[in-house]
PDB file of C-alpha atoms in Angstrom:
ATOM      1  CA  MET A 186      44.018 306.525  59.507  1.00 57.00           C
ATOM      2  CA  SER A 187      41.160 308.389  59.666  1.00 68.00           C
ATOM      3  CA  LEU A 188      37.624 307.365  60.630  1.00 64.00           C
ATOM      4  CA  THR A 189      36.996 308.005  57.440  1.00 68.00           C
ATOM      5  CA  GLU A 190      39.169 306.272  55.816  1.00 64.00           C
ATOM      6  CA  ASP A 191      38.155 303.086  57.848  1.00 60.00           C
ATOM      7  CA  ILE A 192      34.496 303.154  56.796  1.00 65.00           C
ATOM      8  CA  ALA A 193      35.583 303.753  53.270  1.00 62.00           C
ATOM      9  CA  GLN A 194      37.428 300.857  53.756  1.00 69.00           C
ATOM     10  CA  LEU A 195      34.916 299.156  55.331  1.00 64.00           C
ATOM     11  CA  VAL A 196      32.376 300.189  51.967  1.00 60.00           C
ATOM     12  CA  ALA A 197      34.576 298.562  49.776  1.00 70.00           C
ATOM     13  CA  ARG A 198      34.677 294.793  51.220  1.00 72.00           C
ATOM     14  CA  THR A 199      31.229 295.005  51.922  1.00 66.00           C
ATOM     15  CA  ASN A 200      30.441 295.519  48.575  1.00 68.00           C
ATOM     16  CA  THR A 201      33.226 293.008  46.828  1.00 76.00           C
ATOM     17  CA  LEU A 202      31.495 290.417  49.257  1.00 64.00           C
ATOM     18  CA  LEU A 203      28.691 291.055  48.048  1.00 62.00           C
ATOM     19  CA  ALA A 204      29.783 290.937  44.207  1.00 71.00           C
ATOM     20  CA  ALA A 205      31.211 287.900  45.312  1.00 72.00           C
ATOM     21  CA  PHE A 206      27.963 286.711  47.097  1.00 67.00           C
ATOM     22  CA  GLU A 207      25.651 288.016  44.294  1.00 69.00           C
ATOM     23  CA  ALA A 208      27.860 286.232  41.686  1.00 76.00           C
ATOM     24  CA  LYS A 209      27.507 282.612  43.024  1.00 74.00           C
ATOM     25  CA  GLU A 210      23.794 282.769  43.677  1.00 64.00           C
ATOM     26  CA  ALA A 211      23.385 283.846  40.014  1.00 71.00           C
ATOM     27  CA  ALA A 212      25.930 280.635  39.330  1.00 72.00           C
ATOM     28  CA  ILE A 213      24.104 278.634  41.507  1.00 63.00           C
ATOM     29  CA  ASN A 214      20.098 280.095  40.120  1.00 59.00           C
ATOM     30  CA  ALA A 215      21.798 278.512  36.127  1.00 64.00           C
ATOM     31  CA  ALA A 216      22.382 275.116  37.281  1.00 59.00           C
ATOM     32  CA  VAL A 217      18.949 274.706  38.432  1.00 47.00           C
ATOM     33  CA  GLN A 218      17.740 276.129  35.861  1.00 51.00           C
ATOM     34  CA  ALA A 219      19.752 274.244  33.615  1.00 57.00           C
ATOM     35  CA  ALA A 220      19.150 270.961  35.819  1.00 49.00           C
ATOM     36  CA  VAL A 221      15.499 271.696  35.553  1.00 45.00           C
ATOM     37  CA  ASN A 222      15.351 272.063  31.947  1.00 55.00           C
ATOM     38  CA  THR A 223      16.886 269.184  31.049  1.00 54.00           C
ATOM     39  CA  ALA A 224      15.404 266.641  33.874  1.00 50.00           C
ATOM     40  CA  ALA A 225      12.316 264.378  32.952  1.00 50.00           C
ATOM     41  CA  SER A 226       9.108 266.231  33.460  1.00 58.00           C
ATOM     42  CA  ASN A 227       5.830 264.525  34.150  1.00 86.00           C
ATOM     43  CA  ARG A 228       4.554 266.174  31.060  1.00 90.00           C
ATOM     44  CA  ARG A 229       5.938 267.483  27.622  1.00 94.00           C
ATOM     45  CA  ASP A 230       3.579 269.847  25.943  1.00 94.00           C
ATOM     46  CA  VAL A 231       5.980 269.652  22.154  1.00 96.00           C
ATOM     47  CA  TRP A 232       4.968 271.597  18.679  1.00 96.00           C
ATOM     48  CA  VAL A 233       6.240 270.710  15.223  1.00 98.00           C
ATOM     49  CA  ASP A 234       5.624 272.904  12.463  1.00 97.00           C
ATOM     50  CA  PRO A 235       6.807 270.997   8.662  1.00 97.00           C
ATOM     51  CA  VAL A 236       6.871 274.483   6.964  1.00 97.00           C
ATOM     52  CA  LYS A 237       9.460 277.071   9.791  1.00 96.00           C
ATOM     53  CA  GLY A 238      10.311 274.688  12.492  1.00 96.00           C
ATOM     54  CA  ASN A 239      13.528 274.311  13.393  1.00 96.00           C
ATOM     55  CA  ASP A 240      15.329 270.949  15.013  1.00 95.00           C
ATOM     56  CA  ALA A 241      17.586 273.309  17.002  1.00 94.00           C
ATOM     57  CA  ASN A 242      14.441 274.769  18.555  1.00 94.00           C
ATOM     58  CA  THR A 243      13.239 273.999  21.975  1.00 93.00           C
ATOM     59  CA  GLY A 244       9.842 273.116  20.673  1.00 95.00           C
ATOM     60  CA  LEU A 245       7.996 274.129  23.615  1.00 94.00           C
ATOM     61  CA  ALA A 246       5.300 276.623  21.348  1.00 94.00           C
ATOM     62  CA  PRO A 247       4.644 277.450  18.028  1.00 94.00           C
ATOM     63  CA  ALA A 248       7.607 280.117  17.482  1.00 95.00           C
ATOM     64  CA  THR A 249      10.071 277.751  18.789  1.00 95.00           C
ATOM     65  CA  ALA A 250       8.784 274.300  17.270  1.00 96.00           C
ATOM     66  CA  PHE A 251      10.193 270.812  16.133  1.00 96.00           C
ATOM     67  CA  LEU A 252      10.790 270.759  11.944  1.00 97.00           C
ATOM     68  CA  THR A 253      10.138 267.191  12.454  1.00 97.00           C
ATOM     69  CA  LEU A 254       7.989 264.612  14.706  1.00 97.00           C
ATOM     70  CA  ASP A 255      11.129 261.930  14.661  1.00 97.00           C
ATOM     71  CA  ARG A 256      12.825 265.410  16.887  1.00 96.00           C
ATOM     72  CA  ALA A 257       9.676 265.492  18.799  1.00 96.00           C
ATOM     73  CA  ILE A 258       9.594 261.680  20.127  1.00 96.00           C
ATOM     74  CA  GLU A 259      13.510 261.733  20.272  1.00 94.00           C
ATOM     75  CA  ALA A 260      13.346 264.976  22.332  1.00 94.00           C
ATOM     76  CA  THR A 261      10.211 263.379  24.356  1.00 94.00           C
ATOM     77  CA  ALA A 262      11.251 259.644  24.971  1.00 93.00           C
ATOM     78  CA  HIS A 263      11.904 259.772  28.740  1.00 92.00           C
ATOM     79  CA  ALA A 264       8.742 262.194  29.495  1.00 94.00           C
ATOM     80  CA  SER A 265       5.711 259.951  30.941  1.00 93.00           C
ATOM     81  CA  ALA A 266       2.950 261.958  29.165  1.00 96.00           C
ATOM     82  CA  VAL A 267       3.828 263.794  25.562  1.00 96.00           C
ATOM     83  CA  PHE A 268       1.150 266.462  23.776  1.00 96.00           C
ATOM     84  CA  ILE A 269       2.111 266.502  20.208  1.00 97.00           C
ATOM     85  CA  ASN A 270       0.986 269.843  18.201  1.00 96.00           C
ATOM     86  CA  LEU A 271       1.631 269.346  14.605  1.00 97.00           C
ATOM     87  CA  LEU A 272       0.736 272.544  12.189  1.00 96.00           C
ATOM     88  CA  GLY A 273       1.180 270.461   8.776  1.00 96.00           C
ATOM     89  CA  ASP A 274       1.436 267.586   7.510  1.00 98.00           C
ATOM     90  CA  VAL A 275       4.630 265.077   8.332  1.00 98.00           C
ATOM     91  CA  THR A 276       6.360 262.182   7.876  1.00 98.00           C
ATOM     92  CA  MET A 277       8.676 260.374   9.606  1.00 97.00           C
ATOM     93  CA  ARG A 278      12.203 259.801   8.642  1.00 96.00           C
ATOM     94  CA  LYS A 279      13.566 257.087  11.466  1.00 96.00           C
ATOM     95  CA  ARG A 280      12.547 254.538  13.513  1.00 95.00           C
ATOM     96  CA  ILE A 281      12.456 255.886  16.809  1.00 96.00           C
ATOM     97  CA  THR A 282      12.229 254.345  20.586  1.00 95.00           C
ATOM     98  CA  THR A 283      10.383 256.471  23.279  1.00 96.00           C
ATOM     99  CA  TYR A 284       9.462 255.072  26.599  1.00 96.00           C
ATOM    100  CA  SER A 285       6.289 257.480  26.941  1.00 95.00           C
ATOM    101  CA  THR A 286       3.633 256.143  29.098  1.00 96.00           C
ATOM    102  CA  VAL A 287       1.301 258.660  27.467  1.00 97.00           C
ATOM    103  CA  ILE A 288       1.445 260.306  23.684  1.00 97.00           C
ATOM    104  CA  SER A 289      -0.741 262.606  22.683  1.00 97.00           C
ATOM    105  CA  ILE A 290      -1.070 263.707  18.913  1.00 97.00           C
ATOM    106  CA  GLN A 291      -3.329 266.701  17.936  1.00 96.00           C
ATOM    107  CA  GLY A 292      -3.596 268.204  14.534  1.00 95.00           C
ATOM    108  CA  MET A 293      -3.396 272.077  15.614  1.00 91.00           C
ATOM    109  CA  ASP A 294      -3.570 275.256  13.280  1.00 86.00           C
ATOM    110  CA  GLY A 295      -1.899 277.606  16.196  1.00 77.00           C
ATOM    111  CA  VAL A 296      -2.856 277.874  19.802  1.00 74.00           C
ATOM    112  CA  ASN A 297      -6.640 277.395  18.848  1.00 72.00           C
ATOM    113  CA  GLU A 298      -8.453 274.805  20.985  1.00 69.00           C
ATOM    114  CA  LEU A 299     -11.204 274.740  19.079  1.00 67.00           C
ATOM    115  CA  ASN A 300     -10.039 274.460  15.407  1.00 73.00           C
ATOM    116  CA  ARG A 301      -8.130 270.792  14.847  1.00 82.00           C
ATOM    117  CA  PRO A 302      -7.426 271.055  11.018  1.00 91.00           C
ATOM    118  CA  LEU A 303      -6.670 266.726   9.897  1.00 95.00           C
ATOM    119  CA  ARG A 304      -3.197 266.479   9.919  1.00 97.00           C
ATOM    120  CA  LYS A 305      -1.588 263.722   7.831  1.00 98.00           C
ATOM    121  CA  ILE A 306       1.522 261.397   9.163  1.00 98.00           C
ATOM    122  CA  SER A 307       3.390 259.409   6.835  1.00 98.00           C
ATOM    123  CA  PHE A 308       6.514 257.072   7.219  1.00 98.00           C
ATOM    124  CA  ALA A 309       9.251 256.817   5.060  1.00 95.00           C
ATOM    125  CA  PRO A 310       9.260 252.964   3.749  1.00 94.00           C
ATOM    126  CA  LEU A 311      12.825 252.342   4.815  1.00 91.00           C
ATOM    127  CA  ALA A 312      13.696 254.045   7.700  1.00 92.00           C
ATOM    128  CA  SER A 313      16.737 256.079   7.648  1.00 90.00           C
ATOM    129  CA  ASN A 314      18.592 254.304  10.321  1.00 88.00           C
ATOM    130  CA  SER A 315      18.018 251.258   8.680  1.00 85.00           C
ATOM    131  CA  PRO A 316      19.397 248.495   8.974  1.00 86.00           C
ATOM    132  CA  ASN A 317      19.908 248.167  13.041  1.00 84.00           C
ATOM    133  CA  ALA A 318      23.412 246.339  13.948  1.00 80.00           C
ATOM    134  CA  TYR A 319      21.741 243.087  13.643  1.00 76.00           C
ATOM    135  CA  SER A 320      20.922 243.753  10.130  1.00 80.00           C
ATOM    136  CA  ASN A 321      17.210 244.091  10.494  1.00 84.00           C
ATOM    137  CA  THR A 322      15.871 245.989   8.449  1.00 90.00           C
ATOM    138  CA  PHE A 323      12.668 248.856   9.436  1.00 87.00           C
ATOM    139  CA  SER A 324      10.046 251.407   7.724  1.00 93.00           C
ATOM    140  CA  ALA A 325       9.947 254.932  10.087  1.00 95.00           C
ATOM    141  CA  GLY A 326       7.679 254.456  13.060  1.00 96.00           C
ATOM    142  CA  ILE A 327       8.472 254.084  16.389  1.00 97.00           C
ATOM    143  CA  GLU A 328       9.005 251.484  18.679  1.00 95.00           C
ATOM    144  CA  MET A 329       6.803 251.859  21.696  1.00 95.00           C
ATOM    145  CA  ALA A 330       9.024 250.157  24.996  1.00 94.00           C
ATOM    146  CA  SER A 331       6.463 250.803  27.732  1.00 93.00           C
ATOM    147  CA  ARG A 332       2.619 249.934  28.140  1.00 93.00           C
ATOM    148  CA  LEU A 333       1.672 252.922  26.449  1.00 93.00           C
ATOM    149  CA  GLY A 334      -1.931 255.153  26.218  1.00 96.00           C
ATOM    150  CA  MET A 335      -2.038 256.950  22.643  1.00 97.00           C
ATOM    151  CA  ARG A 336      -4.346 259.132  21.667  1.00 97.00           C
ATOM    152  CA  THR A 337      -4.414 260.906  18.052  1.00 97.00           C
ATOM    153  CA  GLU A 338      -6.802 263.703  17.213  1.00 96.00           C
ATOM    154  CA  ALA A 339      -7.504 265.280  13.983  1.00 96.00           C
ATOM    155  CA  ILE A 340      -4.638 262.890  12.421  1.00 98.00           C
ATOM    156  CA  GLN A 341      -4.016 260.995   9.808  1.00 98.00           C
ATOM    157  CA  PHE A 342      -2.327 257.567   9.661  1.00 98.00           C
ATOM    158  CA  VAL A 343      -0.936 256.663   5.826  1.00 98.00           C
ATOM    159  CA  ILE A 344       1.208 253.381   5.591  1.00 97.00           C
ATOM    160  CA  PRO A 345       3.870 253.380   3.603  1.00 96.00           C
ATOM    161  CA  ASP A 346       4.914 251.152   0.312  1.00 94.00           C
ATOM    162  CA  MET A 347       7.341 248.912   1.886  1.00 93.00           C
ATOM    163  CA  PRO A 348       9.589 246.726  -0.195  1.00 89.00           C
ATOM    164  CA  SER A 349       8.738 243.078   0.369  1.00 91.00           C
ATOM    165  CA  THR A 350      12.060 241.825   1.406  1.00 91.00           C
ATOM    166  CA  THR A 351      11.410 244.338   4.912  1.00 91.00           C
ATOM    167  CA  THR A 352      12.563 242.153   7.922  1.00 91.00           C
ATOM    168  CA  THR A 353      10.133 244.238  10.475  1.00 91.00           C
ATOM    169  CA  ARG A 354       7.498 245.000   8.854  1.00 92.00           C
ATOM    170  CA  ASN A 355       5.032 247.097  11.476  1.00 94.00           C
ATOM    171  CA  ILE A 356       5.137 250.957  11.793  1.00 96.00           C
ATOM    172  CA  PHE A 357       4.652 250.553  15.805  1.00 96.00           C
ATOM    173  CA  GLY A 358       6.077 248.540  17.953  1.00 95.00           C
ATOM    174  CA  ILE A 359       3.958 247.604  20.831  1.00 95.00           C
ATOM    175  CA  HIS A 360       6.377 245.911  23.908  1.00 94.00           C
ATOM    176  CA  PHE A 361       4.266 245.599  26.670  1.00 93.00           C
ATOM    177  CA  GLY A 362       0.516 246.550  24.998  1.00 94.00           C
ATOM    178  CA  MET A 363      -1.072 249.769  24.296  1.00 96.00           C
ATOM    179  CA  THR A 364      -4.763 251.574  24.114  1.00 97.00           C
ATOM    180  CA  LEU A 365      -5.089 253.631  20.928  1.00 97.00           C
ATOM    181  CA  THR A 366      -8.347 256.014  21.055  1.00 98.00           C
ATOM    182  CA  MET A 367      -8.524 257.944  17.102  1.00 97.00           C
ATOM    183  CA  ARG A 368     -10.996 261.027  17.712  1.00 96.00           C
ATOM    184  CA  THR A 369     -11.838 261.876  13.970  1.00 96.00           C
ATOM    185  CA  GLY A 370      -9.003 261.460  11.256  1.00 97.00           C
ATOM    186  CA  GLY A 371      -7.862 257.962   8.744  1.00 98.00           C
ATOM    187  CA  ILE A 372      -6.271 255.306   8.180  1.00 98.00           C
ATOM    188  CA  TYR A 373      -5.244 254.767   4.757  1.00 98.00           C
ATOM    189  CA  CYS A 374      -2.291 252.913   2.854  1.00 96.00           C
ATOM    190  CA  ASP A 375      -0.200 253.715   0.101  1.00 94.00           C
ATOM    191  CA  ASN A 376      -0.451 250.316  -1.482  1.00 94.00           C
ATOM    192  CA  ALA A 377      -3.276 247.313  -0.588  1.00 93.00           C
ATOM    193  CA  ALA A 378      -0.236 244.463  -1.411  1.00 92.00           C
ATOM    194  CA  THR A 379       1.959 246.290   0.907  1.00 94.00           C
ATOM    195  CA  VAL A 380       3.654 243.661   3.822  1.00 94.00           C
ATOM    196  CA  ALA A 381       3.729 246.578   5.939  1.00 95.00           C
ATOM    197  CA  VAL A 382       1.243 246.474   9.238  1.00 96.00           C
ATOM    198  CA  LEU A 383       0.192 249.570  11.695  1.00 97.00           C
ATOM    199  CA  PHE A 384       0.267 248.124  14.601  1.00 96.00           C
ATOM    200  CA  SER A 385       2.024 244.773  15.586  1.00 93.00           C
ATOM    201  CA  PRO A 386       3.213 243.187  19.086  1.00 92.00           C
ATOM    202  CA  TRP A 387       6.100 241.972  20.581  1.00 85.00           C
ATOM    203  CA  PHE A 388       5.490 238.314  22.196  1.00 77.00           C
ATOM    204  CA  MET A 389       1.930 238.577  23.913  1.00 73.00           C
ATOM    205  CA  GLY A 390       1.391 242.290  24.117  1.00 80.00           C
ATOM    206  CA  PRO A 391      -2.466 243.760  24.145  1.00 92.00           C
ATOM    207  CA  ILE A 392      -3.685 245.635  22.182  1.00 95.00           C
ATOM    208  CA  ASP A 393      -7.150 247.558  22.477  1.00 96.00           C
ATOM    209  CA  LEU A 394      -8.550 249.988  19.233  1.00 96.00           C
ATOM    210  CA  TRP A 395     -11.101 252.720  19.849  1.00 97.00           C
ATOM    211  CA  LEU A 396     -12.035 254.391  16.697  1.00 97.00           C
ATOM    212  CA  SER A 397     -14.634 257.752  15.991  1.00 97.00           C
ATOM    213  CA  ASP A 398     -15.120 259.460  13.377  1.00 96.00           C
ATOM    214  CA  VAL A 399     -12.485 257.652  11.524  1.00 97.00           C
ATOM    215  CA  THR A 400     -11.940 256.557   7.751  1.00 97.00           C
ATOM    216  CA  ILE A 401     -10.104 253.534   7.125  1.00 97.00           C
ATOM    217  CA  GLY A 402      -9.040 253.738   3.396  1.00 96.00           C
ATOM    218  CA  THR A 403      -9.964 250.326   1.510  1.00 96.00           C
ATOM    219  CA  ASN A 404      -6.181 250.104   1.170  1.00 96.00           C
ATOM    220  CA  ALA A 405      -5.943 250.131   4.533  1.00 97.00           C
ATOM    221  CA  ARG A 406      -7.714 246.989   5.309  1.00 97.00           C
ATOM    222  CA  GLY A 407      -5.948 244.074   7.190  1.00 96.00           C
ATOM    223  CA  HIS A 408      -2.873 246.182   7.322  1.00 96.00           C
ATOM    224  CA  ILE A 409      -4.102 247.655  10.376  1.00 97.00           C
ATOM    225  CA  LEU A 410      -3.531 244.834  13.400  1.00 96.00           C
ATOM    226  CA  ASP A 411      -0.745 242.209  12.285  1.00 93.00           C
ATOM    227  CA  GLY A 412      -2.101 238.904  11.636  1.00 91.00           C
ATOM    228  CA  VAL A 413      -5.997 240.646  11.204  1.00 95.00           C
ATOM    229  CA  ALA A 414      -7.150 239.631   7.574  1.00 95.00           C
ATOM    230  CA  ALA A 415      -8.375 242.587   5.740  1.00 95.00           C
ATOM    231  CA  ASN A 416     -12.397 242.942   7.078  1.00 96.00           C
ATOM    232  CA  ALA A 417     -11.940 240.760   9.596  1.00 96.00           C
ATOM    233  CA  ASP A 418     -13.059 241.171  12.914  1.00 96.00           C
ATOM    234  CA  PRO A 419     -10.173 242.399  15.162  1.00 95.00           C
ATOM    235  CA  ASN A 420     -12.177 241.046  18.593  1.00 96.00           C
ATOM    236  CA  ALA A 421     -12.252 237.685  17.147  1.00 94.00           C
ATOM    237  CA  THR A 422      -7.875 237.404  17.486  1.00 90.00           C
ATOM    238  CA  LYS A 423      -6.232 237.155  20.394  1.00 85.00           C
ATOM    239  CA  PHE A 424      -4.623 239.571  22.500  1.00 89.00           C
ATOM    240  CA  PHE A 425      -7.076 242.201  20.012  1.00 94.00           C
ATOM    241  CA  ARG A 426     -10.002 244.300  21.490  1.00 95.00           C
ATOM    242  CA  SER A 427     -12.044 247.225  19.464  1.00 96.00           C
ATOM    243  CA  ASN A 428     -15.259 249.231  19.083  1.00 97.00           C
ATOM    244  CA  VAL A 429     -14.919 248.468  14.737  1.00 95.00           C
ATOM    245  CA  THR A 430     -15.937 244.969  13.929  1.00 95.00           C
ATOM    246  CA  ALA A 431     -14.031 245.189  10.394  1.00 95.00           C
ATOM    247  CA  LEU A 432     -10.939 246.306   9.871  1.00 93.00           C
TER     248      LEU A 432
END
């Protein structure tokens, strides 16, 4: 075998080894990226577009927004801090549990941080996953399974006309306490006679409620904090604290 042939074989073997190495490197990089993509990060920013969105999307940008707020809560349930941008009015259909410790929801018209159009969040009177295994019935809403700091901006909550036979009557179930700050927005109710209440603690979880430039509809009074009657001072009730003296 000539020297030229030896060199050619050596080059061929080197190319084969390089190809194998590059393939393994690509596989490792893909596996690492997949792990990063699926791991719960400290912060998740997601978008919801009730017109153009798709719940099969990643939700990470306006162009790949989720269709529903339900999916946004589900997809980020194990992230520590969640920032949800609403590009339109939404209605929750399911009861969802989140373990996040920070949730921020804001009305948006795109990526322009200076423009905060009001966005409405409504709730189905009976959730699509109601009743549960214990035959409890409930509306759409969120179970807050961690001590939570929640902030909303340019958001209006609409309390549903819940059937009187419903066994779980809160929209947001607070398991370990919550501080809610609402900046610009409103709290309304479909029917003053509803049995629904927007926030209710499980056992003794404290709730702090701080409102700025927030309109409270007449029908919503008495349906915001569990046990606080219409126009009553929440600060007079144990475990509640607020800058508003008449809810």
